[in-house]
mmCIF file of C-alpha atoms in Angstrom:
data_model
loop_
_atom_site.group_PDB
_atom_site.id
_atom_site.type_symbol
_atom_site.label_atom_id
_atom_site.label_comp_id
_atom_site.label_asym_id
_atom_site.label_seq_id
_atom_site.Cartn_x
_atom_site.Cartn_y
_atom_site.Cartn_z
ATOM 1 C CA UNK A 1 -77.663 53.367 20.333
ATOM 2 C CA UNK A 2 -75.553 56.543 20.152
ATOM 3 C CA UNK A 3 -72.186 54.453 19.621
ATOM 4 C CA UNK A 4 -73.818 52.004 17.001
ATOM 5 C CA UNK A 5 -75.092 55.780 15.358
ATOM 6 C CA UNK A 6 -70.921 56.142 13.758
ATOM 7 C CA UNK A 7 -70.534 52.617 12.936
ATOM 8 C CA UNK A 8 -73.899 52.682 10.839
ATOM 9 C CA UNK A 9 -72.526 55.633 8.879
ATOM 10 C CA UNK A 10 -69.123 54.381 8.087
ATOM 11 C CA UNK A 11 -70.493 51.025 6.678
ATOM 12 C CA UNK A 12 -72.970 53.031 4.854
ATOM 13 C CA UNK A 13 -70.638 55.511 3.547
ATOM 14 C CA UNK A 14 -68.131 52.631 2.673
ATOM 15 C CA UNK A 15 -71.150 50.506 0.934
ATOM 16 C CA UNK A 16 -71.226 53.543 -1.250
ATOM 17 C CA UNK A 17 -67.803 54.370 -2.272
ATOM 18 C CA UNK A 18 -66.300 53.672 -5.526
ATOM 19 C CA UNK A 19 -62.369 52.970 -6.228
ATOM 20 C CA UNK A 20 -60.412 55.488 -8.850
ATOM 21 C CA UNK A 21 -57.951 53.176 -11.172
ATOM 22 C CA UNK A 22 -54.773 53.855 -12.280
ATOM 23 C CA UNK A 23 -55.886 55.310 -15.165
ATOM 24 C CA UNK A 24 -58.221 57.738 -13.539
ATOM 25 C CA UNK A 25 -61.302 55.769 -14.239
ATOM 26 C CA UNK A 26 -64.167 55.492 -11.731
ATOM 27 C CA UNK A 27 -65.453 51.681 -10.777
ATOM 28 C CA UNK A 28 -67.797 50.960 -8.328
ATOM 29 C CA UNK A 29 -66.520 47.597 -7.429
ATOM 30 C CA UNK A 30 -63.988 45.204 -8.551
ATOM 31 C CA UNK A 31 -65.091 42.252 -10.554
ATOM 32 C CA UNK A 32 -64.145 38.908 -8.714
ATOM 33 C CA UNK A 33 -64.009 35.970 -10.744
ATOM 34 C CA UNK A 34 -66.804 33.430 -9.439
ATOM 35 C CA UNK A 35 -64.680 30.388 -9.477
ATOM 36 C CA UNK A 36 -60.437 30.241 -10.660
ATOM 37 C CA UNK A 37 -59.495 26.621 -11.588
ATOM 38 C CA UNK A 38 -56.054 25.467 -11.951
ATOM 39 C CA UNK A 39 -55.051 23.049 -14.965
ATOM 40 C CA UNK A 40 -58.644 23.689 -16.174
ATOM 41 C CA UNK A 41 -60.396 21.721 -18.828
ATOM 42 C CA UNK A 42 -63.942 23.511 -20.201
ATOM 43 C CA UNK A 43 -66.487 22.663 -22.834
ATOM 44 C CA UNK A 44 -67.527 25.566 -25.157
ATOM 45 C CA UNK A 45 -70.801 25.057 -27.297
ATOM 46 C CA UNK A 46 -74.397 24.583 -27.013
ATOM 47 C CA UNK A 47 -76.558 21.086 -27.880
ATOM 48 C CA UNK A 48 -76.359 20.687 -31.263
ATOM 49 C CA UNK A 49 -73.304 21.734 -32.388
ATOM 50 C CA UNK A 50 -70.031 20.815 -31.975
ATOM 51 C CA UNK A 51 -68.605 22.341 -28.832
ATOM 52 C CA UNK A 52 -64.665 23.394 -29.132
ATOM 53 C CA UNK A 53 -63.102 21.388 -25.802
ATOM 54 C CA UNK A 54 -60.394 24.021 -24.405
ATOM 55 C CA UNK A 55 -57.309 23.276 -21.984
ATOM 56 C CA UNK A 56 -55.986 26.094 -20.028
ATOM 57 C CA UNK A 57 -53.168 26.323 -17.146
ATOM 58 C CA UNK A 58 -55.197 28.499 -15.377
ATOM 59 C CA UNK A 59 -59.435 29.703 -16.393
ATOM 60 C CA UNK A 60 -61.554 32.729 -13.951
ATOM 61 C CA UNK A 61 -65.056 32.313 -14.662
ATOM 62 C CA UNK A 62 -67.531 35.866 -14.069
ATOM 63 C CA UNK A 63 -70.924 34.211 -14.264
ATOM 64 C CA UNK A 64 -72.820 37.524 -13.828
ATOM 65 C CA UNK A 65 -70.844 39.021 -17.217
ATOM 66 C CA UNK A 66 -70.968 35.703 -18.852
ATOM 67 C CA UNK A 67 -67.112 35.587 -19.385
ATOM 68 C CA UNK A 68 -63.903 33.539 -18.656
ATOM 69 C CA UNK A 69 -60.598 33.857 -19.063
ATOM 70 C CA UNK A 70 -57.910 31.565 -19.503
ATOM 71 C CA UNK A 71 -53.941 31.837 -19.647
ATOM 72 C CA UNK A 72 -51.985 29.113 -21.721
ATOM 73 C CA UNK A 73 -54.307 27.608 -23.514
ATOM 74 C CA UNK A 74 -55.319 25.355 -26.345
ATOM 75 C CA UNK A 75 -58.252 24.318 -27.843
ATOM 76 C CA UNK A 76 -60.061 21.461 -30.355
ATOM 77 C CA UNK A 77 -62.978 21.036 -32.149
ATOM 78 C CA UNK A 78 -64.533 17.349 -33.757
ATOM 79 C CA UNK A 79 -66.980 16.539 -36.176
ATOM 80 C CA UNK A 80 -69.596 13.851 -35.582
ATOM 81 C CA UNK A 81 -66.807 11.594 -36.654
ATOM 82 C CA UNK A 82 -64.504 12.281 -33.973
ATOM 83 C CA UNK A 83 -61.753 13.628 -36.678
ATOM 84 C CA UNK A 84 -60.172 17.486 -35.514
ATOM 85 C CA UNK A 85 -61.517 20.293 -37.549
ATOM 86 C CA UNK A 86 -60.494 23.096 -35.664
ATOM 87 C CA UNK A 87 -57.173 23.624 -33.051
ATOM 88 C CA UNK A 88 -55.239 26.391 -32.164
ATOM 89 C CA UNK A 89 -53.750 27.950 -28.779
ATOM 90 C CA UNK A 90 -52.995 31.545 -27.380
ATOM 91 C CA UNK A 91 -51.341 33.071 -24.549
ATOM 92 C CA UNK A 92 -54.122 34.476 -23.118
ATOM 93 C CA UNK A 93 -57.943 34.760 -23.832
ATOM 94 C CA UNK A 94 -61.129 36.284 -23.072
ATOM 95 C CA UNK A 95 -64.294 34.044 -23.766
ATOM 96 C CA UNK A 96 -67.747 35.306 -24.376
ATOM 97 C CA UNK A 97 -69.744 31.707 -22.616
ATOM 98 C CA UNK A 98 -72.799 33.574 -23.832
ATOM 99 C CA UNK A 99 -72.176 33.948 -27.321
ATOM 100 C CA UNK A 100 -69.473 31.709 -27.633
ATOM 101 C CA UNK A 101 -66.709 33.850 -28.959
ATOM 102 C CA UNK A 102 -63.187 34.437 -27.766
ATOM 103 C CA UNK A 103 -60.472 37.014 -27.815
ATOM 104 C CA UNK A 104 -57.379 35.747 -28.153
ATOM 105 C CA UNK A 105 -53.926 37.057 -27.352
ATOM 106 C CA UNK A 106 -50.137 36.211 -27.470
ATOM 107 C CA UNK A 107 -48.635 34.022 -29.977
ATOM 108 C CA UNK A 108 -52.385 33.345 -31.535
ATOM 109 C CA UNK A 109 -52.430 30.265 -33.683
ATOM 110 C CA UNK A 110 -55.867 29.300 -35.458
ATOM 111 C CA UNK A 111 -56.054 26.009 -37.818
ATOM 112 C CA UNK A 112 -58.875 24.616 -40.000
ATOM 113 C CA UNK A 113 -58.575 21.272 -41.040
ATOM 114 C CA UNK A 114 -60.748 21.385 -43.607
ATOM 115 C CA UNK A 115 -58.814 23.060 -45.904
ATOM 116 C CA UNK A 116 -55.698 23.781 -44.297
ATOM 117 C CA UNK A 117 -56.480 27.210 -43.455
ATOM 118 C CA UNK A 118 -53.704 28.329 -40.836
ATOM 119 C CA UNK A 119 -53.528 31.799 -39.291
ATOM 120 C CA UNK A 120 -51.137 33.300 -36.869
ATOM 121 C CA UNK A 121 -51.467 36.787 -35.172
ATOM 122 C CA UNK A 122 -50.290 38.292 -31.693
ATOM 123 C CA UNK A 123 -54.276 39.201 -31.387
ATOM 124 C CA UNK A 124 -57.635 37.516 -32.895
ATOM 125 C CA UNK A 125 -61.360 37.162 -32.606
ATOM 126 C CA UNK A 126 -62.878 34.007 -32.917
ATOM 127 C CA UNK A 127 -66.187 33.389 -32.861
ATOM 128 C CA UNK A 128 -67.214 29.631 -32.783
ATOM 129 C CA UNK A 129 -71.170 29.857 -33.482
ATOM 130 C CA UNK A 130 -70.708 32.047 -36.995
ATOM 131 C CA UNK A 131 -67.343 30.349 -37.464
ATOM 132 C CA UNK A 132 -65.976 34.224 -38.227
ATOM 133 C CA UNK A 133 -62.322 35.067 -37.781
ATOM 134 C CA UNK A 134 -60.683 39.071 -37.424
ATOM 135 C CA UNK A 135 -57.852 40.031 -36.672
ATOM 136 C CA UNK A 136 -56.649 44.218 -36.459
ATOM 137 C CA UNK A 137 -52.482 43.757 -36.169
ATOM 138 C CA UNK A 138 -50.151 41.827 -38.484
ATOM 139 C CA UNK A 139 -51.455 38.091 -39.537
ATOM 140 C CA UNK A 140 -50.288 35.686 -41.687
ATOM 141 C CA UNK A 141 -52.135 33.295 -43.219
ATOM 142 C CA UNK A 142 -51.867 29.635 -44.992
ATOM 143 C CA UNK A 143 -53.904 27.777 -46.758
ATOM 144 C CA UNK A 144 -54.630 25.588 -50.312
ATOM 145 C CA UNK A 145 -55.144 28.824 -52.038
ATOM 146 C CA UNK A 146 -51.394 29.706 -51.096
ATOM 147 C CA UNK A 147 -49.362 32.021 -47.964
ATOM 148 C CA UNK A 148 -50.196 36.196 -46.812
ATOM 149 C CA UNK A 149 -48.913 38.467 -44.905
ATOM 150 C CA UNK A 150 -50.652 41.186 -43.801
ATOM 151 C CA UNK A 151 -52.935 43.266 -41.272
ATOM 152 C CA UNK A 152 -56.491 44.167 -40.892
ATOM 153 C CA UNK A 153 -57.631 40.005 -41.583
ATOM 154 C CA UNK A 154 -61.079 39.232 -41.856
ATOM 155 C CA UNK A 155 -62.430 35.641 -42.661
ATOM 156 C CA UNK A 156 -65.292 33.209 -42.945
ATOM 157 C CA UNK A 157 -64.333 29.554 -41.691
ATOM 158 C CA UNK A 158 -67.834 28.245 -43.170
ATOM 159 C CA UNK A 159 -67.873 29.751 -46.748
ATOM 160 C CA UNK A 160 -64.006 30.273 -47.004
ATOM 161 C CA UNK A 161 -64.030 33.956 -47.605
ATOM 162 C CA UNK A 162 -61.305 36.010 -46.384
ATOM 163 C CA UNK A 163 -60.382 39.506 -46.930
ATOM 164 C CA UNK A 164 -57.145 42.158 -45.876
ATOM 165 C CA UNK A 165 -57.224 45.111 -45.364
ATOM 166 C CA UNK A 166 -53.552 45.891 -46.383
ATOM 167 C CA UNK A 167 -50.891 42.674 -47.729
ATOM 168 C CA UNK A 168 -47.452 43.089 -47.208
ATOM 169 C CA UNK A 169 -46.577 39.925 -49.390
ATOM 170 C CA UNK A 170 -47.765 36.879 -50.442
ATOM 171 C CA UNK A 171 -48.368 34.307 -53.063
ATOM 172 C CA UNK A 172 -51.223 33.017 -54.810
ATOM 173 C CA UNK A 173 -51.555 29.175 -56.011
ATOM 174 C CA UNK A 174 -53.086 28.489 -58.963
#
């Protein structure tokens, strides 16, 4: 009993500890993804609406966070038609599975069929259920309405509104 008596402390004292990160942060654990798949194909959406279908190199799923991430990837969404709507692609992302959103990263490229709404940023959110778009850093942005450059985007996919906060150029058609 006396020589189980040290072991029993350690374990307990190493159950407890917590790990200081480079940046001087306490965690108590690191997060280790449930599953890692390798030339990974996943459906994003709910029943009743049209899920986006994404490709990715390489996707970590953290079930307990409701999150993924995925490196190289692309992604398409169909109407009830089977024609695309929405495609785009991004180095790297970080998807919300609960809510449905994603944060992408790296030579972001966003495009709306509908009405040939195409954005481009090095950073964007996306979510897919509100159909909402923002971006912080430098964008630019195509569509019908005519080309912008500019940071601080904000747009609605569904009602086609879209604001800057700051345009460096652009030009309106009329």
């Amino acid at each position: 009993m006396r020589k189980a008596l040290p072991l029993l402390l350690a374990l307990i004292l190493l159950a407890s500890c917590s790990f200081v990160t480079d940046d001087g942060e306490r965690s108590e654990k690191a997060k280790v993804p449930d599953i890692i798949l390798e030339g990974a194909r996943y459906t994003l959406g709910q029943s009743g609406e049209e899920p986006i279908f994404i490709t990715s190199s390489r996707m970590a799923f953290y079930s307990a966070d409701e999150r993924a991430t995925a490196e190289d990837m692309s992604f398409v969404q169909y109407d009830s038609e089977g024609n695309v709507t929405l495609e785009g692609r991004a180095d790297h992302a970080v998807i919300d599975t609960g809510t449905r959103s994603m944060d992408l990263s790296g030579s972001v490229r966003l495009e709306q069929k509908r009405n040939g709404m195409l954005i481009e940023a090095e950073a964007l959110s996306f979510s897919s259920s509100t159909e909402e778009v923002e971006a912080e850093g430098s964008v630019y942005v195509r569509s019908d309405d005519g080309e912008f450059s500019g940071t601080g985007f904000k747009g609605d996919l569904r009602e086609d509104a879209y604001s800057f906060q700051s345009i460096e150029e652009g030009i309106f058609a009329i």
